[in-house]
Each structure stands twice: as structure tokens, then as C-alpha cells.
GROMACS .gro file of C-alpha atoms in nm:
model
  435
    1UNK     CA    1   2.048  -0.258  -0.740
    2UNK     CA    2   2.241  -0.554  -0.575
    3UNK     CA    3   1.961  -0.782  -0.713
    4UNK     CA    4   2.058  -0.647  -1.067
    5UNK     CA    5   2.421  -0.714  -1.031
    6UNK     CA    6   2.348  -1.066  -0.877
    7UNK     CA    7   2.190  -1.130  -1.192
    8UNK     CA    8   2.498  -1.050  -1.409
    9UNK     CA    9   2.688  -1.332  -1.406
   10UNK     CA   10   3.010  -1.171  -1.563
   11UNK     CA   11   2.977  -0.882  -1.314
   12UNK     CA   12   2.997  -1.109  -1.011
   13UNK     CA   13   3.317  -1.289  -1.164
   14UNK     CA   14   3.436  -0.969  -1.199
   15UNK     CA   15   3.398  -0.847  -0.842
   16UNK     CA   16   3.525  -1.179  -0.711
   17UNK     CA   17   3.860  -1.121  -0.930
   18UNK     CA   18   3.874  -0.751  -0.813
   19UNK     CA   19   3.850  -0.852  -0.443
   20UNK     CA   20   4.147  -1.122  -0.513
   21UNK     CA   21   4.341  -0.816  -0.665
   22UNK     CA   22   4.288  -0.584  -0.408
   23UNK     CA   23   4.421  -0.850  -0.166
   24UNK     CA   24   4.710  -0.883  -0.361
   25UNK     CA   25   4.795  -0.543  -0.402
   26UNK     CA   26   4.758  -0.484  -0.030
   27UNK     CA   27   5.035  -0.762   0.045
   28UNK     CA   28   5.257  -0.631  -0.216
   29UNK     CA   29   5.248  -0.306  -0.082
   30UNK     CA   30   5.312  -0.436   0.289
   31UNK     CA   31   5.615  -0.646   0.159
   32UNK     CA   32   5.765  -0.330  -0.023
   33UNK     CA   33   5.739  -0.108   0.258
   34UNK     CA   34   5.932  -0.362   0.485
   35UNK     CA   35   6.188  -0.431   0.249
   36UNK     CA   36   6.229  -0.067   0.089
   37UNK     CA   37   6.524   0.007   0.324
   38UNK     CA   38   6.717  -0.297   0.241
   39UNK     CA   39   6.668  -0.259  -0.105
   40UNK     CA   40   6.786   0.088  -0.079
   41UNK     CA   41   7.143  -0.014   0.092
   42UNK     CA   42   7.227  -0.309  -0.092
   43UNK     CA   43   7.072  -0.282  -0.461
   44UNK     CA   44   7.015   0.077  -0.521
   45UNK     CA   45   7.038   0.014  -0.909
   46UNK     CA   46   6.808  -0.267  -0.909
   47UNK     CA   47   6.588  -0.078  -0.683
   48UNK     CA   48   6.489   0.181  -0.916
   49UNK     CA   49   6.359  -0.078  -1.183
   50UNK     CA   50   6.170  -0.265  -0.877
   51UNK     CA   51   6.001   0.047  -0.775
   52UNK     CA   52   5.926   0.151  -1.117
   53UNK     CA   53   5.778  -0.209  -1.193
   54UNK     CA   54   5.565  -0.216  -0.861
   55UNK     CA   55   5.431   0.134  -0.972
   56UNK     CA   56   5.337   0.009  -1.305
   57UNK     CA   57   5.175  -0.311  -1.128
   58UNK     CA   58   4.971  -0.085  -0.908
   59UNK     CA   59   4.846   0.150  -1.192
   60UNK     CA   60   4.756  -0.164  -1.370
   61UNK     CA   61   4.552  -0.297  -1.063
   62UNK     CA   62   4.376   0.022  -0.980
   63UNK     CA   63   4.259   0.043  -1.357
   64UNK     CA   64   4.133  -0.278  -1.342
   65UNK     CA   65   3.911  -0.252  -1.018
   66UNK     CA   66   3.730   0.059  -1.122
   67UNK     CA   67   3.349   0.009  -1.114
   68UNK     CA   68   3.169  -0.064  -1.430
   69UNK     CA   69   2.893   0.143  -1.261
   70UNK     CA   70   2.858   0.524  -1.289
   71UNK     CA   71   2.647   0.754  -1.096
   72UNK     CA   72   2.543   1.066  -1.270
   73UNK     CA   73   2.362   1.369  -1.115
   74UNK     CA   74   2.251   1.562  -1.440
   75UNK     CA   75   2.113   1.897  -1.444
   76UNK     CA   76   1.864   1.951  -1.715
   77UNK     CA   77   1.940   2.224  -1.953
   78UNK     CA   78   1.736   2.420  -2.217
   79UNK     CA   79   1.662   2.197  -2.499
   80UNK     CA   80   1.731   1.879  -2.332
   81UNK     CA   81   1.551   1.546  -2.438
   82UNK     CA   82   1.573   1.181  -2.269
   83UNK     CA   83   1.729   1.092  -2.597
   84UNK     CA   84   1.989   1.355  -2.618
   85UNK     CA   85   2.073   1.283  -2.279
   86UNK     CA   86   2.115   0.926  -2.277
   87UNK     CA   87   2.298   0.928  -2.619
   88UNK     CA   88   2.568   1.144  -2.485
   89UNK     CA   89   2.638   0.852  -2.245
   90UNK     CA   90   2.643   0.646  -2.511
   91UNK     CA   91   2.343   0.413  -2.397
   92UNK     CA   92   2.235   0.150  -2.676
   93UNK     CA   93   1.958   0.306  -2.912
   94UNK     CA   94   1.690   0.001  -2.810
   95UNK     CA   95   1.720   0.115  -2.416
   96UNK     CA   96   1.674   0.468  -2.503
   97UNK     CA   97   1.362   0.400  -2.672
   98UNK     CA   98   1.223   0.183  -2.403
   99UNK     CA   99   1.303   0.444  -2.146
  100UNK     CA  100   1.136   0.704  -2.356
  101UNK     CA  101   0.813   0.473  -2.399
  102UNK     CA  102   0.817   0.426  -2.021
  103UNK     CA  103   0.858   0.792  -1.936
  104UNK     CA  104   0.543   0.863  -2.193
  105UNK     CA  105   0.306   0.694  -1.949
  106UNK     CA  106   0.359   1.002  -1.716
  107UNK     CA  107   0.461   1.300  -1.950
  108UNK     CA  108   0.627   1.437  -2.252
  109UNK     CA  109   0.988   1.326  -2.285
  110UNK     CA  110   1.067   1.624  -2.491
  111UNK     CA  111   0.958   1.858  -2.210
  112UNK     CA  112   1.210   1.838  -1.914
  113UNK     CA  113   1.203   2.083  -1.633
  114UNK     CA  114   1.523   2.293  -1.688
  115UNK     CA  115   1.726   2.295  -1.376
  116UNK     CA  116   1.593   1.984  -1.229
  117UNK     CA  117   1.850   1.735  -1.172
  118UNK     CA  118   1.815   1.351  -1.284
  119UNK     CA  119   1.968   1.062  -1.099
  120UNK     CA  120   2.138   0.827  -1.378
  121UNK     CA  121   2.312   0.470  -1.320
  122UNK     CA  122   2.481   0.360  -1.583
  123UNK     CA  123   2.688   0.015  -1.629
  124UNK     CA  124   2.978   0.045  -1.891
  125UNK     CA  125   2.993  -0.253  -2.125
  126UNK     CA  126   3.366  -0.352  -2.084
  127UNK     CA  127   3.339  -0.526  -2.447
  128UNK     CA  128   3.117  -0.332  -2.688
  129UNK     CA  129   3.138   0.024  -2.700
  130UNK     CA  130   2.748   0.091  -2.597
  131UNK     CA  131   2.643   0.131  -2.249
  132UNK     CA  132   2.335   0.019  -2.046
  133UNK     CA  133   2.079   0.234  -1.806
  134UNK     CA  134   2.009   0.098  -1.489
  135UNK     CA  135   1.861   0.373  -1.318
  136UNK     CA  136   1.661   0.705  -1.497
  137UNK     CA  137   1.487   0.901  -1.204
  138UNK     CA  138   1.361   1.246  -1.303
  139UNK     CA  139   1.110   1.466  -1.138
  140UNK     CA  140   0.807   1.612  -1.306
  141UNK     CA  141   0.683   1.796  -1.062
  142UNK     CA  142   0.780   1.961  -0.720
  143UNK     CA  143   0.622   1.644  -0.543
  144UNK     CA  144   0.645   1.382  -0.816
  145UNK     CA  145   0.927   1.187  -1.009
  146UNK     CA  146   0.942   0.896  -1.289
  147UNK     CA  147   1.184   0.637  -1.155
  148UNK     CA  148   1.265   0.409  -1.455
  149UNK     CA  149   1.491   0.082  -1.380
  150UNK     CA  150   1.579  -0.258  -1.473
  151UNK     CA  151   1.440  -0.528  -1.276
  152UNK     CA  152   1.568  -0.872  -1.157
  153UNK     CA  153   1.498  -1.024  -1.510
  154UNK     CA  154   1.686  -0.720  -1.667
  155UNK     CA  155   1.365  -0.566  -1.804
  156UNK     CA  156   1.302  -0.207  -1.791
  157UNK     CA  157   1.026  -0.093  -1.544
  158UNK     CA  158   0.891   0.259  -1.445
  159UNK     CA  159   0.658   0.373  -1.126
  160UNK     CA  160   0.561   0.716  -1.026
  161UNK     CA  161   0.694   0.811  -0.681
  162UNK     CA  162   0.515   1.066  -0.482
  163UNK     CA  163   0.778   1.264  -0.231
  164UNK     CA  164   0.557   1.516  -0.103
  165UNK     CA  165   0.162   1.489  -0.067
  166UNK     CA  166  -0.081   1.771   0.097
  167UNK     CA  167  -0.338   1.682   0.360
  168UNK     CA  168  -0.667   1.837   0.371
  169UNK     CA  169  -0.941   1.797   0.591
  170UNK     CA  170  -1.283   1.772   0.413
  171UNK     CA  171  -1.641   1.776   0.536
  172UNK     CA  172  -1.901   1.593   0.350
  173UNK     CA  173  -2.250   1.516   0.422
  174UNK     CA  174  -2.579   1.370   0.202
  175UNK     CA  175  -2.941   1.255   0.243
  176UNK     CA  176  -2.932   0.860   0.199
  177UNK     CA  177  -3.191   0.780  -0.105
  178UNK     CA  178  -3.127   0.452  -0.197
  179UNK     CA  179  -2.821   0.342  -0.007
  180UNK     CA  180  -2.513   0.433   0.169
  181UNK     CA  181  -2.265   0.389  -0.096
  182UNK     CA  182  -2.448   0.554  -0.382
  183UNK     CA  183  -2.526   0.851  -0.143
  184UNK     CA  184  -2.171   0.886  -0.058
  185UNK     CA  185  -2.047   0.872  -0.420
  186UNK     CA  186  -2.258   1.142  -0.480
  187UNK     CA  187  -2.084   1.337  -0.207
  188UNK     CA  188  -1.755   1.265  -0.397
  189UNK     CA  189  -1.624   1.037  -0.121
  190UNK     CA  190  -1.341   0.806  -0.224
  191UNK     CA  191  -1.455   0.409  -0.204
  192UNK     CA  192  -1.230   0.325   0.039
  193UNK     CA  193  -1.336   0.568   0.267
  194UNK     CA  194  -1.686   0.453   0.217
  195UNK     CA  195  -1.583   0.097   0.304
  196UNK     CA  196  -1.409   0.237   0.634
  197UNK     CA  197  -1.714   0.433   0.743
  198UNK     CA  198  -1.937   0.128   0.673
  199UNK     CA  199  -1.698  -0.068   0.913
  200UNK     CA  200  -1.713   0.213   1.207
  201UNK     CA  201  -2.098   0.190   1.214
  202UNK     CA  202  -2.122  -0.192   1.114
  203UNK     CA  203  -2.108  -0.248   1.512
  204UNK     CA  204  -2.394   0.000   1.561
  205UNK     CA  205  -2.597  -0.020   1.237
  206UNK     CA  206  -2.755  -0.312   1.029
  207UNK     CA  207  -2.737  -0.135   0.674
  208UNK     CA  208  -3.010  -0.381   0.552
  209UNK     CA  209  -3.258  -0.330   0.810
  210UNK     CA  210  -3.189   0.003   0.974
  211UNK     CA  211  -3.146   0.245   0.722
  212UNK     CA  212  -3.462   0.456   0.586
  213UNK     CA  213  -3.505   0.685   0.281
  214UNK     CA  214  -3.402   1.044   0.397
  215UNK     CA  215  -3.165   0.918   0.673
  216UNK     CA  216  -2.832   1.141   0.699
  217UNK     CA  217  -2.469   1.101   0.727
  218UNK     CA  218  -2.177   1.346   0.774
  219UNK     CA  219  -1.829   1.260   0.784
  220UNK     CA  220  -1.501   1.457   0.844
  221UNK     CA  221  -1.197   1.289   0.698
  222UNK     CA  222  -0.864   1.337   0.550
  223UNK     CA  223  -0.738   1.369   0.169
  224UNK     CA  224  -0.393   1.382   0.015
  225UNK     CA  225  -0.324   1.575  -0.278
  226UNK     CA  226   0.001   1.673  -0.492
  227UNK     CA  227   0.093   2.013  -0.560
  228UNK     CA  228  -0.124   2.029  -0.870
  229UNK     CA  229  -0.439   1.958  -0.642
  230UNK     CA  230  -0.435   1.616  -0.782
  231UNK     CA  231  -0.612   1.349  -0.549
  232UNK     CA  232  -0.386   1.075  -0.456
  233UNK     CA  233  -0.503   0.884  -0.162
  234UNK     CA  234  -0.772   0.922   0.140
  235UNK     CA  235  -0.669   0.943   0.482
  236UNK     CA  236  -0.821   0.869   0.806
  237UNK     CA  237  -1.190   0.938   0.933
  238UNK     CA  238  -1.185   1.201   1.201
  239UNK     CA  239  -1.549   1.215   1.257
  240UNK     CA  240  -1.865   1.022   1.156
  241UNK     CA  241  -2.220   1.086   1.212
  242UNK     CA  242  -2.535   0.917   1.110
  243UNK     CA  243  -2.900   0.976   1.151
  244UNK     CA  244  -3.071   0.653   1.126
  245UNK     CA  245  -3.434   0.604   1.163
  246UNK     CA  246  -3.468   0.873   1.408
  247UNK     CA  247  -3.149   0.774   1.612
  248UNK     CA  248  -2.849   1.002   1.583
  249UNK     CA  249  -2.505   0.851   1.640
  250UNK     CA  250  -2.158   1.079   1.642
  251UNK     CA  251  -1.827   0.893   1.659
  252UNK     CA  252  -1.516   1.055   1.689
  253UNK     CA  253  -1.173   0.894   1.635
  254UNK     CA  254  -0.948   0.917   1.935
  255UNK     CA  255  -0.610   0.804   1.990
  256UNK     CA  256  -0.257   0.796   1.794
  257UNK     CA  257  -0.189   0.689   1.441
  258UNK     CA  258  -0.098   0.344   1.554
  259UNK     CA  259  -0.342   0.287   1.831
  260UNK     CA  260  -0.688   0.456   1.781
  261UNK     CA  261  -1.068   0.365   1.804
  262UNK     CA  262  -1.380   0.550   1.753
  263UNK     CA  263  -1.600   0.685   2.045
  264UNK     CA  264  -1.935   0.818   2.090
  265UNK     CA  265  -2.037   1.114   2.284
  266UNK     CA  266  -2.015   0.955   2.622
  267UNK     CA  267  -1.652   0.815   2.568
  268UNK     CA  268  -1.775   0.474   2.479
  269UNK     CA  269  -1.600   0.276   2.218
  270UNK     CA  270  -1.802   0.156   1.905
  271UNK     CA  271  -1.598  -0.137   1.835
  272UNK     CA  272  -1.740  -0.485   1.962
  273UNK     CA  273  -1.609  -0.825   1.904
  274UNK     CA  274  -1.793  -0.890   1.577
  275UNK     CA  275  -1.980  -0.612   1.289
  276UNK     CA  276  -2.368  -0.639   1.292
  277UNK     CA  277  -2.313  -0.723   0.881
  278UNK     CA  278  -2.020  -0.798   0.696
  279UNK     CA  279  -2.143  -0.647   0.363
  280UNK     CA  280  -2.268  -0.306   0.257
  281UNK     CA  281  -2.534  -0.219   0.000
  282UNK     CA  282  -2.716  -0.552   0.002
  283UNK     CA  283  -3.030  -0.691   0.153
  284UNK     CA  284  -3.140  -0.939   0.395
  285UNK     CA  285  -3.260  -1.254   0.184
  286UNK     CA  286  -3.285  -1.548   0.377
  287UNK     CA  287  -3.284  -1.565   0.756
  288UNK     CA  288  -3.150  -1.807   1.026
  289UNK     CA  289  -3.397  -2.095   1.104
  290UNK     CA  290  -3.599  -2.368   0.920
  291UNK     CA  291  -3.681  -2.295   0.555
  292UNK     CA  292  -3.733  -2.500   0.223
  293UNK     CA  293  -3.399  -2.527   0.049
  294UNK     CA  294  -3.440  -2.315  -0.302
  295UNK     CA  295  -3.233  -2.625  -0.477
  296UNK     CA  296  -3.255  -2.927  -0.270
  297UNK     CA  297  -3.629  -2.854  -0.255
  298UNK     CA  298  -3.723  -3.006   0.117
  299UNK     CA  299  -3.715  -2.813   0.443
  300UNK     CA  300  -3.389  -2.800   0.666
  301UNK     CA  301  -3.191  -2.594   0.904
  302UNK     CA  302  -3.065  -2.273   0.743
  303UNK     CA  303  -2.745  -2.220   0.980
  304UNK     CA  304  -2.663  -1.881   0.880
  305UNK     CA  305  -2.809  -1.544   0.699
  306UNK     CA  306  -2.796  -1.485   0.357
  307UNK     CA  307  -2.751  -1.109   0.205
  308UNK     CA  308  -2.829  -1.080  -0.162
  309UNK     CA  309  -2.612  -0.837  -0.341
  310UNK     CA  310  -2.443  -0.775  -0.682
  311UNK     CA  311  -2.165  -1.005  -0.789
  312UNK     CA  312  -1.810  -0.857  -0.682
  313UNK     CA  313  -1.953  -0.646  -0.398
  314UNK     CA  314  -1.699  -0.663  -0.128
  315UNK     CA  315  -1.728  -0.862   0.195
  316UNK     CA  316  -1.550  -0.759   0.522
  317UNK     CA  317  -1.421  -0.951   0.815
  318UNK     CA  318  -1.670  -0.907   1.072
  319UNK     CA  319  -1.394  -0.917   1.338
  320UNK     CA  320  -1.011  -0.943   1.396
  321UNK     CA  321  -0.862  -1.297   1.368
  322UNK     CA  322  -0.686  -1.588   1.185
  323UNK     CA  323  -0.818  -1.767   0.869
  324UNK     CA  324  -0.868  -2.150   0.928
  325UNK     CA  325  -1.029  -2.184   0.568
  326UNK     CA  326  -1.004  -2.050   0.254
  327UNK     CA  327  -1.116  -2.317  -0.018
  328UNK     CA  328  -1.380  -2.486  -0.214
  329UNK     CA  329  -1.655  -2.621   0.042
  330UNK     CA  330  -1.868  -2.810  -0.190
  331UNK     CA  331  -2.229  -2.684  -0.151
  332UNK     CA  332  -2.088  -2.346  -0.022
  333UNK     CA  333  -1.855  -2.288  -0.304
  334UNK     CA  334  -1.566  -2.081  -0.234
  335UNK     CA  335  -1.561  -2.018   0.153
  336UNK     CA  336  -1.362  -1.865   0.410
  337UNK     CA  337  -1.386  -1.962   0.805
  338UNK     CA  338  -1.221  -1.693   1.050
  339UNK     CA  339  -1.127  -1.785   1.432
  340UNK     CA  340  -1.174  -1.456   1.614
  341UNK     CA  341  -1.077  -1.599   1.949
  342UNK     CA  342  -1.177  -1.880   2.167
  343UNK     CA  343  -1.541  -1.821   2.178
  344UNK     CA  344  -1.615  -1.669   1.802
  345UNK     CA  345  -1.569  -1.800   1.477
  346UNK     CA  346  -1.755  -1.674   1.129
  347UNK     CA  347  -1.810  -1.840   0.784
  348UNK     CA  348  -1.835  -1.660   0.461
  349UNK     CA  349  -1.979  -1.870   0.163
  350UNK     CA  350  -2.072  -1.878  -0.211
  351UNK     CA  351  -1.785  -1.618  -0.264
  352UNK     CA  352  -1.686  -1.544  -0.646
  353UNK     CA  353  -1.345  -1.518  -0.531
  354UNK     CA  354  -1.091  -1.425  -0.235
  355UNK     CA  355  -0.909  -1.107  -0.204
  356UNK     CA  356  -0.545  -1.097  -0.286
  357UNK     CA  357  -0.330  -1.269  -0.022
  358UNK     CA  358  -0.629  -1.441   0.189
  359UNK     CA  359  -0.476  -1.797   0.280
  360UNK     CA  360  -0.509  -2.036   0.581
  361UNK     CA  361  -0.339  -1.893   0.866
  362UNK     CA  362  -0.336  -1.540   0.763
  363UNK     CA  363  -0.407  -1.291   1.045
  364UNK     CA  364  -0.674  -1.024   0.933
  365UNK     CA  365  -0.805  -0.703   1.090
  366UNK     CA  366  -1.194  -0.592   1.161
  367UNK     CA  367  -1.330  -0.478   0.843
  368UNK     CA  368  -1.060  -0.616   0.588
  369UNK     CA  369  -1.194  -0.681   0.258
  370UNK     CA  370  -1.155  -1.079   0.233
  371UNK     CA  371  -1.344  -1.166  -0.082
  372UNK     CA  372  -1.631  -1.067  -0.300
  373UNK     CA  373  -1.991  -1.169  -0.360
  374UNK     CA  374  -2.044  -1.472  -0.594
  375UNK     CA  375  -2.274  -1.745  -0.695
  376UNK     CA  376  -2.045  -2.052  -0.624
  377UNK     CA  377  -2.184  -2.370  -0.478
  378UNK     CA  378  -2.535  -2.461  -0.448
  379UNK     CA  379  -2.689  -2.096  -0.498
  380UNK     CA  380  -2.930  -1.963  -0.735
  381UNK     CA  381  -2.779  -1.587  -0.745
  382UNK     CA  382  -2.534  -1.365  -0.613
  383UNK     CA  383  -2.519  -1.369  -0.250
  384UNK     CA  384  -2.334  -1.412   0.108
  385UNK     CA  385  -2.405  -1.684   0.331
  386UNK     CA  386  -2.312  -1.547   0.661
  387UNK     CA  387  -2.244  -1.784   0.984
  388UNK     CA  388  -2.145  -1.722   1.333
  389UNK     CA  389  -2.051  -1.981   1.552
  390UNK     CA  390  -2.026  -1.944   1.950
  391UNK     CA  391  -1.831  -2.212   2.133
  392UNK     CA  392  -1.898  -2.447   1.837
  393UNK     CA  393  -2.265  -2.366   1.815
  394UNK     CA  394  -2.410  -2.176   1.505
  395UNK     CA  395  -2.637  -1.914   1.616
  396UNK     CA  396  -2.855  -1.640   1.483
  397UNK     CA  397  -2.649  -1.354   1.358
  398UNK     CA  398  -2.922  -1.112   1.369
  399UNK     CA  399  -3.029  -1.169   1.700
  400UNK     CA  400  -2.661  -1.169   1.869
  401UNK     CA  401  -2.594  -0.957   2.174
  402UNK     CA  402  -2.226  -0.849   2.162
  403UNK     CA  403  -2.009  -0.720   2.459
  404UNK     CA  404  -1.999  -0.345   2.467
  405UNK     CA  405  -1.675  -0.168   2.387
  406UNK     CA  406  -1.441   0.019   2.613
  407UNK     CA  407  -1.536   0.306   2.815
  408UNK     CA  408  -1.285   0.551   2.874
  409UNK     CA  409  -1.201   0.702   3.233
  410UNK     CA  410  -1.001   0.932   3.433
  411UNK     CA  411  -0.741   1.124   3.214
  412UNK     CA  412  -0.808   0.928   2.910
  413UNK     CA  413  -1.173   1.060   2.939
  414UNK     CA  414  -1.062   1.422   3.016
  415UNK     CA  415  -0.811   1.428   2.697
  416UNK     CA  416  -1.122   1.300   2.494
  417UNK     CA  417  -1.330   1.552   2.611
  418UNK     CA  418  -1.073   1.837   2.495
  419UNK     CA  419  -1.001   1.629   2.139
  420UNK     CA  420  -1.418   1.600   2.084
  421UNK     CA  421  -1.456   1.974   2.186
  422UNK     CA  422  -1.144   2.058   1.925
  423UNK     CA  423  -1.320   1.836   1.658
  424UNK     CA  424  -1.674   2.011   1.691
  425UNK     CA  425  -1.524   2.349   1.656
  426UNK     CA  426  -1.327   2.243   1.307
  427UNK     CA  427  -1.650   2.087   1.174
  428UNK     CA  428  -1.814   2.409   1.262
  429UNK     CA  429  -1.554   2.605   1.078
  430UNK     CA  430  -1.569   2.368   0.769
  431UNK     CA  431  -1.922   2.398   0.763
  432UNK     CA  432  -1.957   2.765   0.761
  433UNK     CA  433  -1.668   2.802   0.483
  434UNK     CA  434  -1.858   2.511   0.297
  435UNK     CA  435  -2.218   2.726   0.280
   0.00000   0.00000   0.00000
């Protein structure tokens, strides 16, 4: 609201004048009170006139410092519509139509919920007879409201505000026929959750080489709904399981909302310095080592690993760190370089474009999307060229042995075991309800 006022030059001047007037009023009041006794004693006749004049001045000043902004808590009545409500407050007709147009994105402007209250802020036009609406916030359900406001450029905008969400724990599973992504979508798992699932298992599973047809996954995660049971967003993954090429891996989320990790049955963290692969749903198209360059035509050392994938496939940061390069890199096209610590660096090349907000100096977390697969630079098709650099030397990422994760001990291990048992019981209950 403050920024809206700041854009209005006349209103700003008005408040400056008001401040000066308030100060003058206080000064006059003090002078009047200090001299009141003298006036009564020496000039009784003239006193009545002066007091009267002072009251008149006081009234004039108070009238002038009244705010042009009115906040209205309007209760919706039978037969009300947006047009009917705003007309009674002398809102300009073109603004009424704009408010209605914004509201139509979410509901019928002629079917407001009787008894609900609308928060309205109006600016009175001191020169014209018509007023302006600065805010019109109306509830459309018990957990959702529509807020229509004026932005910094005096343009009317709207947004949907969720005031209350209902969390539900969901158990999903499926057999992998083609790849993890398509099988997870078949199980009605949201893309955001699939990406997080791939990030968690990216430390243990190479999605390009390890997964076989008829491998299996199971996941316990949170979903948030409104009171109409409409899906709003995904929450945390509480448990994740994969049967991959005969190997079974079960991971449990453990910790608080701000600091947590994923641990196996033995209380060992799955997280390592770098993920095995920074991309899901791709295939290994070119390994690290000597090869004949597909464009230049002569043999040279291929210092990375290529993953062929469809254009626009999300690319994840294989580890947390700071971006040191995000620009055009000649033959590498659009590329990003990340410094993870004093030992590890990674490079991602031939990207179509970068994710929003990616720039040099930005700190990113492991698994965060940094860009999308493309074919920029010297490239024969959409793929990701991925490099791992250790102490300044480029190495084969597929043969890299990374440090093991944290192992829970003492009281933490005890708490984890209790948490793991509770999670297993919950999974069994949800499985029984499902089948």
C-alpha cells in the first residue's frame, strides 16, 4: 500500500502539508492553554471571540487532515454483486469493469457468498466525484480468497490466496516399464515430487544404466489440498523405496523441517558430495575418454560424459555450491560451472537455456534445477555434456568413488529407529486401506 501512495505525487504532497498543519495545531493549542488564564482576566470580551476563532480554526484543520483512504469491512448481502457493491461507493465505472474482469478468472462476480466479508480500501478523489478502489479482497471458499489490488504502476491486478490447506499422506507405487518419470506419472505423482525422488536416489542409482524393465518403486509423500479436495501442491517425501536390478533400497526422511536427510535401514545417510547423474530420463550417449569428434572429425579426449535427452529436460545441480560461470562457452554452447568446495567442481554444457535466477555468484542446493537440455554450440543433437573436476583435473564421473554419507549414532540412532518403525506402521496401514 505504501508504494501505491508513493506513486501518487498529489497524495504525497498532501501528507507533507498535513504534517505541517498538525504541528501548527499542536503549537496553537499549547499557546492557547498557557495564555487562557490571562485572557480570561484581562480581556474577557475579546476572549470569547478568540476562543471561537480558535475552535473554527481547529475544526478547519481537522477536516483537512482526514485521510483520503477509507477501509471498509463489507458484509455480502443477498442479491449483491461486485458491480452493485462498488457502485454504492462511487467507484469509477471503468475500474469496476476491470475488477469484475479480474474476478472472472476465478469465479462468477454475480454469485458472491452471502455473509462473507469483503475487505475494501477506497481512495476518495478530492477533485472529482468518482472514487478509486485500491484493494478488493473477497473470499470464494473457506480456504481461498481473491485479492484484487493496484500495483506500483497503478494497474489493477489479482491473485488467488490460499488461507488454509489440508495435508494428506499418499502412498504410491508402480513397476517401471520404460523409465522412472513415465511410470511415476502413471501413478499420478506430481512432477516436482518425481524430481525430488530422482534427486534422493541420484546418490545411489544411475538412472541411465542401473534401471531395468520391471524394476519397482514405492513412495510415501505429502500432498496439500483445499477444502474442495483440489490439489494445490506437493509436500515432502517421507519414505522412498526402489528395487533396482535385484537390489532393494529403502530410504527414510529424518530430522526437522529445516535440517533433515534421507537414511537407509542402517541409519546411514544416502547423500554424498555429488549425485551420480544430474539428469533423469536420459541415456548415456558418449563416455569419458578418447573418441572421434562427431563434428570436427578427428580423435580427441572427451573430458566429460554425454547424456542424450529430449530438449527441455530439466538438468539438476549434482551438488550444492556456488555458480562460477553461466554464459556462452563457445563450442560448449550455454554452459554452467559450479564450485562445490575446495575439491570438487562440475560443468554442464550445450544447455538450451538457464533456469530462472541462475547467475554467477548464486548459491544453489543439490538437486536444484539449473537449466534445460538443448543442442547449443558444437552439438549434433539435444544432450547434456557433464564434467566433474577434482583439484583442477577432469575425471570420469561414472567411475568416481565419492565419500560416504553421515552415519547416525547414539541418541540420534535411537530416535531414528523409533521414527523408522512408526513410518513402517503408517505404510502398512495405508497399504491395507489402498488394497
